[in-house]
Coordinates of C-alpha atoms in Angstrom, one line a residue:
X148 CA 76.1 -165.6 -51.7
X149 CA 72.5 -165.5 -50.5
X150 CA 71.0 -168.3 -48.5
X151 CA 67.5 -169.5 -49.3
X152 CA 65.3 -171.9 -47.4
X153 CA 62.0 -173.6 -48.2
X154 CA 58.9 -173.0 -46.1
X155 CA 56.1 -175.6 -46.3
X156 CA 52.5 -175.1 -45.6
X157 CA 50.6 -178.4 -45.6
X158 CA 47.1 -179.7 -45.1
X159 CA 46.1 -183.3 -45.4
X160 CA 45.4 -182.9 -49.2
X161 CA 47.6 -179.9 -50.2
X162 CA 51.0 -178.4 -50.0
X163 CA 52.4 -175.0 -50.8
X164 CA 56.2 -174.3 -50.8
X165 CA 57.7 -170.9 -50.6
X166 CA 61.3 -169.9 -51.0
X167 CA 62.5 -167.5 -48.3
X168 CA 65.7 -165.4 -48.2
X169 CA 67.7 -164.5 -45.1
X170 CA 65.2 -161.8 -44.1
X171 CA 62.3 -164.4 -44.4
X172 CA 61.0 -162.6 -47.5
X173 CA 59.1 -164.8 -49.9
X174 CA 60.7 -164.9 -53.3
X175 CA 58.7 -164.0 -56.4
X176 CA 59.0 -165.1 -60.0
X177 CA 60.7 -162.0 -61.3
X178 CA 59.9 -163.0 -64.9
X179 CA 56.2 -162.3 -64.3
X180 CA 56.4 -160.4 -61.1
X181 CA 54.1 -162.7 -59.3
X182 CA 54.1 -165.3 -56.5
X183 CA 55.8 -168.6 -57.4
X184 CA 53.1 -171.3 -58.0
X185 CA 54.7 -174.2 -56.1
X186 CA 51.4 -175.6 -54.9
X187 CA 49.6 -178.9 -55.2
X188 CA 46.0 -179.4 -54.2
X189 CA 44.4 -182.8 -54.2
X190 CA 41.4 -182.9 -56.6
X191 CA 40.4 -186.5 -56.2
X192 CA 42.1 -188.1 -59.2
X193 CA 42.8 -191.8 -58.8
X194 CA 46.0 -192.0 -60.7
X195 CA 49.3 -190.9 -59.1
X196 CA 51.2 -190.7 -62.4
X197 CA 48.5 -188.5 -63.9
X198 CA 48.5 -186.3 -60.8
X199 CA 52.2 -185.8 -61.0
X200 CA 52.1 -185.0 -64.8
X201 CA 49.3 -182.4 -64.2
X202 CA 51.4 -180.9 -61.4
X203 CA 54.4 -180.5 -63.7
X204 CA 52.2 -178.9 -66.4
X205 CA 50.8 -176.4 -63.8
X206 CA 54.1 -175.4 -62.3
X207 CA 56.5 -175.9 -65.2
X208 CA 57.3 -172.3 -65.8
X209 CA 57.8 -171.5 -62.1
X210 CA 59.9 -174.6 -61.6
X211 CA 62.0 -173.6 -64.6
X212 CA 62.5 -170.1 -63.0
X213 CA 63.5 -171.8 -59.7
X214 CA 66.0 -174.0 -61.5
X215 CA 67.6 -171.0 -63.4
X216 CA 67.5 -168.7 -60.4
X217 CA 68.2 -170.9 -57.3
X218 CA 69.8 -174.0 -59.0
X219 CA 69.0 -177.5 -59.9
X220 CA 69.2 -178.7 -56.3
X221 CA 66.5 -176.3 -55.1
X222 CA 64.2 -177.2 -58.0
X223 CA 64.8 -180.9 -57.4
X224 CA 64.1 -180.5 -53.6
X225 CA 60.8 -178.7 -54.4
X226 CA 59.7 -181.4 -56.9
X227 CA 60.6 -184.2 -54.5
X228 CA 58.6 -182.6 -51.7
X229 CA 55.5 -182.1 -53.9
X230 CA 55.8 -185.7 -55.3
X231 CA 56.2 -187.1 -51.7
X232 CA 53.0 -185.3 -50.7
X233 CA 51.1 -186.8 -53.7
X234 CA 52.5 -190.2 -52.8
X235 CA 51.4 -189.8 -49.2
X236 CA 47.9 -188.6 -50.1
X237 CA 47.3 -191.6 -52.4
X238 CA 48.7 -194.3 -50.1

């Protein structure tokens, strides 16, 4: 069974998460043959709940792909990391 890890790239107001395999290759969304969109960038909204809802709308298909391909735990970890970043930026 393959082992996958998460790689984070953060700035004060953004976070991008990549999924890496054992060879440190970034995993793609094979359904559309493109990079996974697991990124949140702060755009100045004042409402954390709205920000989280917009994030889900933006990454829904990629997050669904992650869940189906890498499992519920990986998808949950990614969502938690993104939500934590939003909470941190707005605190």
